[in-house]
PDB file of N, CA, C and O and ligand atoms in Angstrom:
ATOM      1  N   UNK G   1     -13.178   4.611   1.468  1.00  0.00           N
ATOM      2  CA  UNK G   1     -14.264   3.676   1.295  1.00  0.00           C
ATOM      3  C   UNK G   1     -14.861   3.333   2.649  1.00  0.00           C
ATOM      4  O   UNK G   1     -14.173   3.202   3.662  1.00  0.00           O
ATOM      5  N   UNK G   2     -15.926   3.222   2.618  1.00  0.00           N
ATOM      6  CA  UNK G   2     -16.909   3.061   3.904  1.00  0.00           C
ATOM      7  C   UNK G   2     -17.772   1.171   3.626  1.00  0.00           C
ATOM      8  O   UNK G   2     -18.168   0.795   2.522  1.00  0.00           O
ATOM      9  N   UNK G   3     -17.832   0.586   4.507  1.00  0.00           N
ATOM     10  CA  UNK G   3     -18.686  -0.663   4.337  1.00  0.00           C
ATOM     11  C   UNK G   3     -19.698  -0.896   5.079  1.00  0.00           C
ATOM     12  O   UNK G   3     -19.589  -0.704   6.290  1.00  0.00           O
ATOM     13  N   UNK G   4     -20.932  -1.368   4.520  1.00  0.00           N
ATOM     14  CA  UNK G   4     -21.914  -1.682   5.087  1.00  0.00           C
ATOM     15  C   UNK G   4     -22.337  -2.887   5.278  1.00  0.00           C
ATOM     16  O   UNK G   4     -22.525  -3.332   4.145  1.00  0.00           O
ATOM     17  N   UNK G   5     -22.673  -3.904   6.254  1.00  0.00           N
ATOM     18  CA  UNK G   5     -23.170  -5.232   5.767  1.00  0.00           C
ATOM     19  C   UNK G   5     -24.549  -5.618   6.786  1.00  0.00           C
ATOM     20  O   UNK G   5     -24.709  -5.507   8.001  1.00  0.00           O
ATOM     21  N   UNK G   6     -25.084  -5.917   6.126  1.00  0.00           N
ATOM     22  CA  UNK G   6     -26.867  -6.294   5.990  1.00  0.00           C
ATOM     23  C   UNK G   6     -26.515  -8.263   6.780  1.00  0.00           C
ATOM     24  O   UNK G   6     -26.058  -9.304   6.309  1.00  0.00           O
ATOM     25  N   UNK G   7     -27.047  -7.839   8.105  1.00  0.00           N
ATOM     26  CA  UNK G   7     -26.904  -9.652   8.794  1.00  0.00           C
ATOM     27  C   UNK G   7     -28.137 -10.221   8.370  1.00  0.00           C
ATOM     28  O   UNK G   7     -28.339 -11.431   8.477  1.00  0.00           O
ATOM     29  N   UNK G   8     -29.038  -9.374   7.860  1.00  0.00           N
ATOM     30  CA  UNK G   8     -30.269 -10.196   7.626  1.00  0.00           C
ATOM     31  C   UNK G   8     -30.775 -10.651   6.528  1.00  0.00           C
ATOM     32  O   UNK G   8     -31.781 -11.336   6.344  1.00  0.00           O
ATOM     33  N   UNK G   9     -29.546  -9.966   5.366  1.00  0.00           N
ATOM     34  CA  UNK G   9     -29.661 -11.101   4.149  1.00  0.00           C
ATOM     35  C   UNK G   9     -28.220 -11.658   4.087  1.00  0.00           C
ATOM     36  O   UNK G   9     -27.844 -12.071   2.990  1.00  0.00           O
ATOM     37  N   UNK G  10     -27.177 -11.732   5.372  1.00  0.00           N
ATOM     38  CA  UNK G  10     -26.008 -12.771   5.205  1.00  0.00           C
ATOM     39  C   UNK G  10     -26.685 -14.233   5.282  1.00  0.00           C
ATOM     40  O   UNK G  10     -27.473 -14.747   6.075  1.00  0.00           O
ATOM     41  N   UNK G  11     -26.065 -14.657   4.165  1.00  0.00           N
ATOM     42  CA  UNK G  11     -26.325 -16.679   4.226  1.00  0.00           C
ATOM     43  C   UNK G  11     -25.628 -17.426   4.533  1.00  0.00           C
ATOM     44  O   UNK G  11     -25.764 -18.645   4.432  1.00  0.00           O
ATOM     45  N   UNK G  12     -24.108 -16.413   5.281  1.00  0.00           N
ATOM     46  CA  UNK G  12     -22.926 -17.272   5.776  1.00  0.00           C
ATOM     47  C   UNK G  12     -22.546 -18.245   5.064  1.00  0.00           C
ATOM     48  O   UNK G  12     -22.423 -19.399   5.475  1.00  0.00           O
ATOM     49  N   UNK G  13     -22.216 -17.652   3.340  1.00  0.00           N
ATOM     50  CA  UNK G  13     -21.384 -18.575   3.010  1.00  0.00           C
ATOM     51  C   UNK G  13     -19.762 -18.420   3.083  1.00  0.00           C
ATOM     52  O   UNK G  13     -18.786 -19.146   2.892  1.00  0.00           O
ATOM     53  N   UNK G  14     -20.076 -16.754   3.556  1.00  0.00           N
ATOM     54  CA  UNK G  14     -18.027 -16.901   3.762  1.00  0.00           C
ATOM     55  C   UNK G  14     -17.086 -16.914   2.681  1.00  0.00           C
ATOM     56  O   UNK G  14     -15.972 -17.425   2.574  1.00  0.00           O
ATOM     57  N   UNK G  15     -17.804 -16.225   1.895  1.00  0.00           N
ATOM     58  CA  UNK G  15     -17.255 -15.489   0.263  1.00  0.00           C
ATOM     59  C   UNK G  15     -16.291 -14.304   1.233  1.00  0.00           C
ATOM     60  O   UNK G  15     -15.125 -14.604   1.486  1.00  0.00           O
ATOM     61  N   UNK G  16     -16.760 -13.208   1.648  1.00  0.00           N
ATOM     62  CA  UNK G  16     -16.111 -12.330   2.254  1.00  0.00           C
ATOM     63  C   UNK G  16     -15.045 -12.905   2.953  1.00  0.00           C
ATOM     64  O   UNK G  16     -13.850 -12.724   2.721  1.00  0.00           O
ATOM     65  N   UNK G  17     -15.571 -13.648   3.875  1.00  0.00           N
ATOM     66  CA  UNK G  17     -14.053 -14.001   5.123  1.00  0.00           C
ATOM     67  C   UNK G  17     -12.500 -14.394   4.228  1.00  0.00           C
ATOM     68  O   UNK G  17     -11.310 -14.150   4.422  1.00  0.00           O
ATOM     69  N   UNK G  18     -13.178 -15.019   3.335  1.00  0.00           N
ATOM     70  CA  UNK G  18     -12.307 -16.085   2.781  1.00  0.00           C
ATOM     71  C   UNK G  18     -11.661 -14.712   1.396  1.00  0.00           C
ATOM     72  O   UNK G  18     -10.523 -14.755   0.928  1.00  0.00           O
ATOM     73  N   UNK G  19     -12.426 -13.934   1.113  1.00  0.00           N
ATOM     74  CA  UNK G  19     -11.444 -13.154   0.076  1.00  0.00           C
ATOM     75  C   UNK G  19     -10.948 -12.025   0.818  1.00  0.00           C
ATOM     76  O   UNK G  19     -10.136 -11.318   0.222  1.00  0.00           O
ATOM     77  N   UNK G  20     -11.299 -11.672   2.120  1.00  0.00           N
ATOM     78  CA  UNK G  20     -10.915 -10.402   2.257  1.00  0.00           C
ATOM     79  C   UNK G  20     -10.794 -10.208   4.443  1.00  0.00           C
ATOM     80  O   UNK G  20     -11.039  -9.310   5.248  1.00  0.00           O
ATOM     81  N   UNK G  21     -10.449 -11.178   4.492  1.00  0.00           N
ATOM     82  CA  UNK G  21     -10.458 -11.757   6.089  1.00  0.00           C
ATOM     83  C   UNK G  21      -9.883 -10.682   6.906  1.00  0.00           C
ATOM     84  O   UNK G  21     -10.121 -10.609   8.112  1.00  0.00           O
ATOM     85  N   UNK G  22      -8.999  -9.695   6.177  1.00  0.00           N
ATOM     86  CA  UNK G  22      -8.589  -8.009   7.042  1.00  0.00           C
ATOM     87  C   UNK G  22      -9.938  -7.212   7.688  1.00  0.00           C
ATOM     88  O   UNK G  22      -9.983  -6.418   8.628  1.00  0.00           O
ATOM     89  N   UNK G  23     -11.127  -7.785   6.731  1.00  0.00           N
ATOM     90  CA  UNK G  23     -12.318  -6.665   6.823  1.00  0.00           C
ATOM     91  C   UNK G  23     -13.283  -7.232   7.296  1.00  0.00           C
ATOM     92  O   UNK G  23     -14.025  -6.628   8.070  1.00  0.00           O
ATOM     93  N   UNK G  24     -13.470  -8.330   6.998  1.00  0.00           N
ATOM     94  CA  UNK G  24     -14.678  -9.435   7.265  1.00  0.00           C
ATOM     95  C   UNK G  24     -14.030 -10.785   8.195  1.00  0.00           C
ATOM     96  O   UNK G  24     -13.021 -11.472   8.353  1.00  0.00           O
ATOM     97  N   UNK G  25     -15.695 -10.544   8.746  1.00  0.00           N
ATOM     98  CA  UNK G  25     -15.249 -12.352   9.832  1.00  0.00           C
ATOM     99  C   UNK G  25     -16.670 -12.608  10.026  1.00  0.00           C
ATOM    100  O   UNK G  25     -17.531 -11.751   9.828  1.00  0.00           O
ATOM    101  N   UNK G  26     -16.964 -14.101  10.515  1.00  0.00           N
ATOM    102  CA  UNK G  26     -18.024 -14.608  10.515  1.00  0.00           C
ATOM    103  C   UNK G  26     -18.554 -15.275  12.678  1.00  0.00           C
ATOM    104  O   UNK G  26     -17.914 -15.884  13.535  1.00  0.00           O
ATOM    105  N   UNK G  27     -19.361 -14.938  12.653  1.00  0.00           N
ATOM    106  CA  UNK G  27     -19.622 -15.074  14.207  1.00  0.00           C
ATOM    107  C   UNK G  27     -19.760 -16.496  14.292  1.00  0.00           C
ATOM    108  O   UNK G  27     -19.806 -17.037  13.187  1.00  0.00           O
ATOM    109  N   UNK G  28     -19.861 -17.452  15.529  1.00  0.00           N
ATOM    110  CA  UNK G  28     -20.138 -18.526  15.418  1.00  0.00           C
ATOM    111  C   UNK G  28     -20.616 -19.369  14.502  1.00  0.00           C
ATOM    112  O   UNK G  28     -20.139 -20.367  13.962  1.00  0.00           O
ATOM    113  N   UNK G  29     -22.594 -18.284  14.330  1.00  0.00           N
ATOM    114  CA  UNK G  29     -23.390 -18.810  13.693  1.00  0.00           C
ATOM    115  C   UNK G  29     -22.971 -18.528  12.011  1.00  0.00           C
ATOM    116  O   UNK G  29     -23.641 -18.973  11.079  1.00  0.00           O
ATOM    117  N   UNK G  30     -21.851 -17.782  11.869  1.00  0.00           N
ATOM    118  CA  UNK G  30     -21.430 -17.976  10.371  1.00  0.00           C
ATOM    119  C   UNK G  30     -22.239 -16.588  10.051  1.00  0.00           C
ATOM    120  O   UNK G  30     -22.364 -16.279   8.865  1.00  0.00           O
ATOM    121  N   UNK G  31     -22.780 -15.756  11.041  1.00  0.00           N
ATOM    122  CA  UNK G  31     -22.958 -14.150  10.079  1.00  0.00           C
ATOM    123  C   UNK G  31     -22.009 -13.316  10.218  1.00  0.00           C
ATOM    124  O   UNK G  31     -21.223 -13.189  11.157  1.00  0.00           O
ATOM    125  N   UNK G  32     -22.147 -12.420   8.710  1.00  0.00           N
ATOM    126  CA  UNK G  32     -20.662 -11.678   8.733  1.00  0.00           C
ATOM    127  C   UNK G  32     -20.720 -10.246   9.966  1.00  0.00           C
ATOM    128  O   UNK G  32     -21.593  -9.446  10.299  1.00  0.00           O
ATOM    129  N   UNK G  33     -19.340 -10.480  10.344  1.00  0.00           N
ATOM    130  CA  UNK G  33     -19.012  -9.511  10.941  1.00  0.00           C
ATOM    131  C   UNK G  33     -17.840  -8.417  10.645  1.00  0.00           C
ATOM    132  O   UNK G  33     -16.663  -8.774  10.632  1.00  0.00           O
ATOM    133  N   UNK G  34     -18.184  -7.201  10.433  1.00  0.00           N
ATOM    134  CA  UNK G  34     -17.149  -6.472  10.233  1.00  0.00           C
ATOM    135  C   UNK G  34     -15.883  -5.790  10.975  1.00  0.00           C
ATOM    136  O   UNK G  34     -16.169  -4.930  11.807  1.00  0.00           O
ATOM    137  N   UNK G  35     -14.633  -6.056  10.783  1.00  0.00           N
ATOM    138  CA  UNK G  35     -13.644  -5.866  11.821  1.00  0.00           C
ATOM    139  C   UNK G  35     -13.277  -4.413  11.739  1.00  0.00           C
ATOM    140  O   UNK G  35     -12.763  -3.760  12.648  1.00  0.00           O
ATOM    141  N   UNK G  36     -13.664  -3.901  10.309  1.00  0.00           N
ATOM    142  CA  UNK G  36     -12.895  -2.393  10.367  1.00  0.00           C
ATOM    143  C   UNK G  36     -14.299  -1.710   8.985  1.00  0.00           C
ATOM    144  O   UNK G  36     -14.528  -2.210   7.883  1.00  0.00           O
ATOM    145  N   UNK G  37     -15.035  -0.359   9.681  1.00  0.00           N
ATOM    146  CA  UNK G  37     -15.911  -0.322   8.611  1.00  0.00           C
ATOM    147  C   UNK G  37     -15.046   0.456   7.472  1.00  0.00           C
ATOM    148  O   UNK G  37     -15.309   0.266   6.285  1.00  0.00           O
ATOM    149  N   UNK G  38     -14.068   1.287   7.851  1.00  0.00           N
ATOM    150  CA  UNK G  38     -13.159   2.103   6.511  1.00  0.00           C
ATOM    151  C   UNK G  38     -11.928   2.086   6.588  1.00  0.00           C
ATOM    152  O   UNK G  38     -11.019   2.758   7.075  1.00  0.00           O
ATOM    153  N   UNK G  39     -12.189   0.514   5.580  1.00  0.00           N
ATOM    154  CA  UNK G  39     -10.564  -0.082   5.477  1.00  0.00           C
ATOM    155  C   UNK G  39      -9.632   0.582   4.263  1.00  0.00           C
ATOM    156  O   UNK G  39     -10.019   0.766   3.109  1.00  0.00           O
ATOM    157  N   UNK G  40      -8.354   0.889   4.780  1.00  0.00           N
ATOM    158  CA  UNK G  40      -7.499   1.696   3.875  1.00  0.00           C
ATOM    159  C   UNK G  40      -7.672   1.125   2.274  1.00  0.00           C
ATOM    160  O   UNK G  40      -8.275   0.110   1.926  1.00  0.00           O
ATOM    161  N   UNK G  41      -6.966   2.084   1.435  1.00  0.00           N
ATOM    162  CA  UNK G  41      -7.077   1.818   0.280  1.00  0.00           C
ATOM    163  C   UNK G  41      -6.625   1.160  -0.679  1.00  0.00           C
ATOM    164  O   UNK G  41      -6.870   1.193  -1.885  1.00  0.00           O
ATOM    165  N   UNK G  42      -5.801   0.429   0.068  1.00  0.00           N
ATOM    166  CA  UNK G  42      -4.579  -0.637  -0.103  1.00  0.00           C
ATOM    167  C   UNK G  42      -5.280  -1.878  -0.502  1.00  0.00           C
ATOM    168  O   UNK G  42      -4.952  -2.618  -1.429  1.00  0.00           O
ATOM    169  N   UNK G  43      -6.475  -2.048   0.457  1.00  0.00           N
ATOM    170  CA  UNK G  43      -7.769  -3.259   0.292  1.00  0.00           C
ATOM    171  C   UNK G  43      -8.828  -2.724  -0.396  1.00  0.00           C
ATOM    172  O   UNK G  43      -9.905  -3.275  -0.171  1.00  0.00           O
ATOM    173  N   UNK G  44      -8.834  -1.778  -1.196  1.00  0.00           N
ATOM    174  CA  UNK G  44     -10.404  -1.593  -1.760  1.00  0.00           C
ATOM    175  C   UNK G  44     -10.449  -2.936  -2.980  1.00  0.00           C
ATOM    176  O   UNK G  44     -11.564  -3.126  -3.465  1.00  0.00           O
ATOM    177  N   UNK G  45      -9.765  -3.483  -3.279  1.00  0.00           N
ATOM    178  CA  UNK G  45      -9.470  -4.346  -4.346  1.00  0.00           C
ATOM    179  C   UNK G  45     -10.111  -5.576  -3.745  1.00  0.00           C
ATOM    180  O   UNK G  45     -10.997  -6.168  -4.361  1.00  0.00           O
ATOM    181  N   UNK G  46      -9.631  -6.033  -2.398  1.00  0.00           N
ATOM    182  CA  UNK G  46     -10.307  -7.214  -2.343  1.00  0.00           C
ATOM    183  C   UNK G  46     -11.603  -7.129  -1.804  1.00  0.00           C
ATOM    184  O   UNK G  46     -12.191  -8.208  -1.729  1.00  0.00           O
ATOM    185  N   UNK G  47     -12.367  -5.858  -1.302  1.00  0.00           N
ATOM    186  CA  UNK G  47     -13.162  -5.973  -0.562  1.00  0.00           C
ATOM    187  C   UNK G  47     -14.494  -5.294  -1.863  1.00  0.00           C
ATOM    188  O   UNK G  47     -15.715  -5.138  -1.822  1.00  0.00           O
ATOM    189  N   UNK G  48     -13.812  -5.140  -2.523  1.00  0.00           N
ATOM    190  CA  UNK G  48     -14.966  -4.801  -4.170  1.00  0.00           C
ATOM    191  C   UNK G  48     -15.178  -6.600  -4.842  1.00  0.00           C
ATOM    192  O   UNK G  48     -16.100  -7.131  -5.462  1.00  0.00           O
ATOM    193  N   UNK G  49     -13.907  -7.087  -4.372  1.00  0.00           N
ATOM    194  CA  UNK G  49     -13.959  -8.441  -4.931  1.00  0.00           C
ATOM    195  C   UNK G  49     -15.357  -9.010  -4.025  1.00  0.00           C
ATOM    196  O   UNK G  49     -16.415  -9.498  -4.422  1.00  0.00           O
ATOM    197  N   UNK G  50     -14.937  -8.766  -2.881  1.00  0.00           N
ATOM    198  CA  UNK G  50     -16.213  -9.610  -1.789  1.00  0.00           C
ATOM    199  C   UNK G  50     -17.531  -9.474  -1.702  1.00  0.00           C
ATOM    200  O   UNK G  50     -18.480 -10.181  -1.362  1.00  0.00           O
ATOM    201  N   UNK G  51     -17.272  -7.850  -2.286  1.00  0.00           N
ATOM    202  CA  UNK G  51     -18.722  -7.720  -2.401  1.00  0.00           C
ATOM    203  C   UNK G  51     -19.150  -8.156  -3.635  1.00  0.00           C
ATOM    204  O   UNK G  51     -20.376  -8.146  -3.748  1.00  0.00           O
ATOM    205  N   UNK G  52     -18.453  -8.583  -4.720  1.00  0.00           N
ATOM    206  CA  UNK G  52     -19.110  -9.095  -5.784  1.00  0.00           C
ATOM    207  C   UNK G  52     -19.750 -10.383  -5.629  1.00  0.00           C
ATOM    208  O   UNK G  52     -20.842 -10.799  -6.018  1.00  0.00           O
ATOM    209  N   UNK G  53     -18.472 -11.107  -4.731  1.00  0.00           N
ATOM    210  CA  UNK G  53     -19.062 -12.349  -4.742  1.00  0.00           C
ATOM    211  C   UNK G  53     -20.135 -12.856  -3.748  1.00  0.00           C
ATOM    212  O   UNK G  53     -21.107 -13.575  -3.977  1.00  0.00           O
ATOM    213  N   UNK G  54     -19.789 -12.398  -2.791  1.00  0.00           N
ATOM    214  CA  UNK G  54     -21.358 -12.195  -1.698  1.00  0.00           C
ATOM    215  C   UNK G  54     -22.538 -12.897  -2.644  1.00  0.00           C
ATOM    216  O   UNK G  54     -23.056 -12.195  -3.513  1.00  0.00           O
ATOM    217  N   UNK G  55     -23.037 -14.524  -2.446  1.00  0.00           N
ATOM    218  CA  UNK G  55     -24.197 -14.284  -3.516  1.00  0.00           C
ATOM    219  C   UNK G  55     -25.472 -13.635  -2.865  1.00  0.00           C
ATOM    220  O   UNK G  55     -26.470 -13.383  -3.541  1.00  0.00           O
ATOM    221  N   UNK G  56     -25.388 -13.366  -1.462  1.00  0.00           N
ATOM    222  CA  UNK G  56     -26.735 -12.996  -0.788  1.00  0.00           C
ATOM    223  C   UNK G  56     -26.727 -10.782  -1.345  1.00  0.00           C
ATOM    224  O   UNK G  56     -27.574 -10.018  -0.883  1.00  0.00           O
ATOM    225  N   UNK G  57     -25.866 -10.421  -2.096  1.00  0.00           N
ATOM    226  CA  UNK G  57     -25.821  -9.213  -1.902  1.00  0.00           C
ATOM    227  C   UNK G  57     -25.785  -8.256  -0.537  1.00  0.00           C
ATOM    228  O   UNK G  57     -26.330  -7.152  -0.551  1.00  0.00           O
ATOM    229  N   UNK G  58     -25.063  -8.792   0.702  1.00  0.00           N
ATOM    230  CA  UNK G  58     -25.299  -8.237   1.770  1.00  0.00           C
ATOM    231  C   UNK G  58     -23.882  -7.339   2.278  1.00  0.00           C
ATOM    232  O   UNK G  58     -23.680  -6.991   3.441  1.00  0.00           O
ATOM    233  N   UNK G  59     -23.104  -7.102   1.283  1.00  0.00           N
ATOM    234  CA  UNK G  59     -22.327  -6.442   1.009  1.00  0.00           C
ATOM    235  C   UNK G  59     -22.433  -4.865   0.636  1.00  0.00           C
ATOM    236  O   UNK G  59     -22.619  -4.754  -0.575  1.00  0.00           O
ATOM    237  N   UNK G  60     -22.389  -3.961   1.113  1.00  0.00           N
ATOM    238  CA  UNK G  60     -22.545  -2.305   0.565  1.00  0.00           C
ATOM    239  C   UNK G  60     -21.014  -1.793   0.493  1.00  0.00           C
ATOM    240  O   UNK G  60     -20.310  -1.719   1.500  1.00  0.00           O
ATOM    241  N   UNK G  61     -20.682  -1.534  -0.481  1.00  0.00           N
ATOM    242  CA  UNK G  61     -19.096  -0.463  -0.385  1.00  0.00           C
ATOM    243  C   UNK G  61     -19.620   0.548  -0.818  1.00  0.00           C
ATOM    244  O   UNK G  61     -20.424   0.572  -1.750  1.00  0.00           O
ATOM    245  N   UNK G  62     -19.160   1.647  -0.088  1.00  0.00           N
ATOM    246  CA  UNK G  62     -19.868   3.524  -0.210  1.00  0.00           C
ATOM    247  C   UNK G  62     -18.158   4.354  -0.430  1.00  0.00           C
ATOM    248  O   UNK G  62     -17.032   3.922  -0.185  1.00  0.00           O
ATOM    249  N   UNK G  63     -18.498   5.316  -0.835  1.00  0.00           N
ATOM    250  CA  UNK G  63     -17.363   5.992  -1.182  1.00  0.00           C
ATOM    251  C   UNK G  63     -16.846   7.198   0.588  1.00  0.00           C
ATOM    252  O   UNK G  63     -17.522   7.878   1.360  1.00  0.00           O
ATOM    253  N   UNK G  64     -15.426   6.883   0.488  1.00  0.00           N
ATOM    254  CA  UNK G  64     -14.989   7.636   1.942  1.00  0.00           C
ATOM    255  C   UNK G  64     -16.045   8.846   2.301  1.00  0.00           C
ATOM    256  O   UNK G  64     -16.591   9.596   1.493  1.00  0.00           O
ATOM    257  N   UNK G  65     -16.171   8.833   3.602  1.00  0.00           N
ATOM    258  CA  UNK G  65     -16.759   9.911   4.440  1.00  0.00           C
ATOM    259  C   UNK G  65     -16.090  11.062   3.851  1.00  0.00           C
ATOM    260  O   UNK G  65     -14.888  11.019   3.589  1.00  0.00           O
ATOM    261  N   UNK G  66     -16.934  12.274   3.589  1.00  0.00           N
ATOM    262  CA  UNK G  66     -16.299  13.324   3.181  1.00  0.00           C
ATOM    263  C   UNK G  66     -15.802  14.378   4.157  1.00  0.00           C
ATOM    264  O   UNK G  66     -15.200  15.368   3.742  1.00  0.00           O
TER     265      UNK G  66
HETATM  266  S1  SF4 B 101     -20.202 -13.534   1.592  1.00  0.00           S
HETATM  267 FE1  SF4 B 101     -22.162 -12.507   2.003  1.00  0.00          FE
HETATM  268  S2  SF4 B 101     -23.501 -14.157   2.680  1.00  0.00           S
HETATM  269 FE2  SF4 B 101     -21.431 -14.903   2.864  1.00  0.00          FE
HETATM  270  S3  SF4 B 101     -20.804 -14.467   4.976  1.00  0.00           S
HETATM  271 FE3  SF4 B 101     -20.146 -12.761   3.691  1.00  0.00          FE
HETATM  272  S4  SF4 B 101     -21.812 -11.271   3.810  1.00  0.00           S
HETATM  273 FE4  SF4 B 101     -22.624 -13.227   4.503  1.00  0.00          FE
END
């Protein structure tokens, strides 16, 4: 799994940090930042969770680099 995240529709509410804090973190100003873009598969569970809940949709999960 590969992740993408869009800072310019994050609304920093910190849905991500807070479900999936291995993959996601938030900068001062509260936009998300990504710590690892292809996190093992051990986390695809919470980080499908994050992107659901994301209400800004600024979340992308793509399928592993081939
Ligand atoms: S949940 Fe979405 S809006 Fe909130 S910090 Fe994460 S990426 Fe940004």
């Amino acid at each position: 799994m590969r992740i993408t995240v869009d800072q310019d529709r994050c609304v920093g509410a910190g849905m991500c940090a807070m479900t999936a804090g291995e993959v996601f973190e938030q900068e001062d100003d509260g936009l998300v930042v990504l710590r690892m873009t292809e996190p093992p598969e051990q986390l695809a569970d919470t980080v499908e969770e994050a992107e659901q809940l994301c209400p800004s949709r600024a979340i992308t999960v793509l399928p592993a680099a081939p």
